[in-house]
């Protein structure tokens, strides 16, 4: 391979690394957003059982999204 071919390969790999880092940053942001949303779900002390279950499902949904974003 010529020097130019190696340089093109290096440039291509650098671009791929930058793209992956950008995707990772986006997934980290999504995980952070979902974690924040889960921590902000509140239930009043007079909430009905169905409301409590609904809020728990909402929290679990945010936590699942957080796990998926962190795994990506």
mmCIF file of C-alpha atoms in Angstrom:
data_model
loop_
_atom_site.group_PDB
_atom_site.id
_atom_site.type_symbol
_atom_site.label_atom_id
_atom_site.label_comp_id
_atom_site.label_asym_id
_atom_site.label_seq_id
_atom_site.Cartn_x
_atom_site.Cartn_y
_atom_site.Cartn_z
ATOM 1 C CA UNK A 1 0.000 0.000 0.000
ATOM 2 C CA UNK A 2 1.121 3.508 -0.679
ATOM 3 C CA UNK A 3 1.398 6.241 1.909
ATOM 4 C CA UNK A 4 -1.728 7.867 0.491
ATOM 5 C CA UNK A 5 -3.734 4.674 0.903
ATOM 6 C CA UNK A 6 -2.628 4.343 4.519
ATOM 7 C CA UNK A 7 -3.483 7.984 5.152
ATOM 8 C CA UNK A 8 -6.974 7.503 3.675
ATOM 9 C CA UNK A 9 -7.460 4.436 5.872
ATOM 10 C CA UNK A 10 -6.324 6.360 8.968
ATOM 11 C CA UNK A 11 -8.641 9.266 8.086
ATOM 12 C CA UNK A 12 -11.523 6.849 7.579
ATOM 13 C CA UNK A 13 -10.877 5.199 10.953
ATOM 14 C CA UNK A 14 -10.609 8.605 12.643
ATOM 15 C CA UNK A 15 -13.990 9.580 11.204
ATOM 16 C CA UNK A 16 -15.506 6.278 12.345
ATOM 17 C CA UNK A 17 -14.131 6.818 15.862
ATOM 18 C CA UNK A 18 -15.559 10.357 15.952
ATOM 19 C CA UNK A 19 -18.965 9.070 14.793
ATOM 20 C CA UNK A 20 -18.976 6.370 17.479
ATOM 21 C CA UNK A 21 -17.975 8.863 20.161
ATOM 22 C CA UNK A 22 -20.824 11.128 19.058
ATOM 23 C CA UNK A 23 -23.298 8.221 19.264
ATOM 24 C CA UNK A 24 -21.956 7.282 22.698
ATOM 25 C CA UNK A 25 -22.384 10.853 23.934
ATOM 26 C CA UNK A 26 -25.982 10.864 22.660
ATOM 27 C CA UNK A 27 -26.747 7.561 24.418
ATOM 28 C CA UNK A 28 -25.163 8.862 27.617
ATOM 29 C CA UNK A 29 -27.367 11.963 27.390
ATOM 30 C CA UNK A 30 -30.460 9.784 26.898
ATOM 31 C CA UNK A 31 -29.513 7.634 29.894
ATOM 32 C CA UNK A 32 -28.991 10.718 32.020
ATOM 33 C CA UNK A 33 -32.304 12.247 30.919
ATOM 34 C CA UNK A 34 -34.230 9.053 31.692
ATOM 35 C CA UNK A 35 -32.530 8.659 35.060
ATOM 36 C CA UNK A 36 -33.442 12.264 35.915
ATOM 37 C CA UNK A 37 -37.052 11.698 34.815
ATOM 38 C CA UNK A 38 -37.300 8.552 36.942
ATOM 39 C CA UNK A 39 -35.987 10.385 39.994
ATOM 40 C CA UNK A 40 -38.529 13.188 39.523
ATOM 41 C CA UNK A 41 -41.609 10.963 39.526
ATOM 42 C CA UNK A 42 -43.475 11.670 42.727
ATOM 43 C CA UNK A 43 -46.434 10.102 44.460
ATOM 44 C CA UNK A 44 -48.527 11.963 46.981
ATOM 45 C CA UNK A 45 -49.102 10.348 50.345
ATOM 46 C CA UNK A 46 -52.828 10.157 49.622
ATOM 47 C CA UNK A 47 -52.412 8.462 46.229
ATOM 48 C CA UNK A 48 -54.626 5.519 45.391
ATOM 49 C CA UNK A 49 -53.186 2.056 44.883
ATOM 50 C CA UNK A 50 -53.748 2.288 41.126
ATOM 51 C CA UNK A 51 -51.948 5.641 41.010
ATOM 52 C CA UNK A 52 -49.009 4.192 42.923
ATOM 53 C CA UNK A 53 -48.829 1.228 40.521
ATOM 54 C CA UNK A 54 -48.998 3.599 37.563
ATOM 55 C CA UNK A 55 -46.156 5.709 38.951
ATOM 56 C CA UNK A 56 -44.085 2.594 39.643
ATOM 57 C CA UNK A 57 -44.572 1.451 36.034
ATOM 58 C CA UNK A 58 -43.528 4.916 34.873
ATOM 59 C CA UNK A 59 -40.349 4.742 36.960
ATOM 60 C CA UNK A 60 -39.597 1.213 35.728
ATOM 61 C CA UNK A 61 -40.080 2.378 32.146
ATOM 62 C CA UNK A 62 -37.573 5.218 32.604
ATOM 63 C CA UNK A 63 -35.106 2.874 34.309
ATOM 64 C CA UNK A 64 -35.403 0.356 31.467
ATOM 65 C CA UNK A 65 -34.728 3.109 28.939
ATOM 66 C CA UNK A 66 -31.719 4.156 31.007
ATOM 67 C CA UNK A 67 -30.335 0.603 31.015
ATOM 68 C CA UNK A 68 -30.828 0.286 27.248
ATOM 69 C CA UNK A 69 -29.075 3.600 26.602
ATOM 70 C CA UNK A 70 -26.182 2.636 28.878
ATOM 71 C CA UNK A 71 -25.811 -0.725 27.144
ATOM 72 C CA UNK A 72 -25.662 0.852 23.689
#
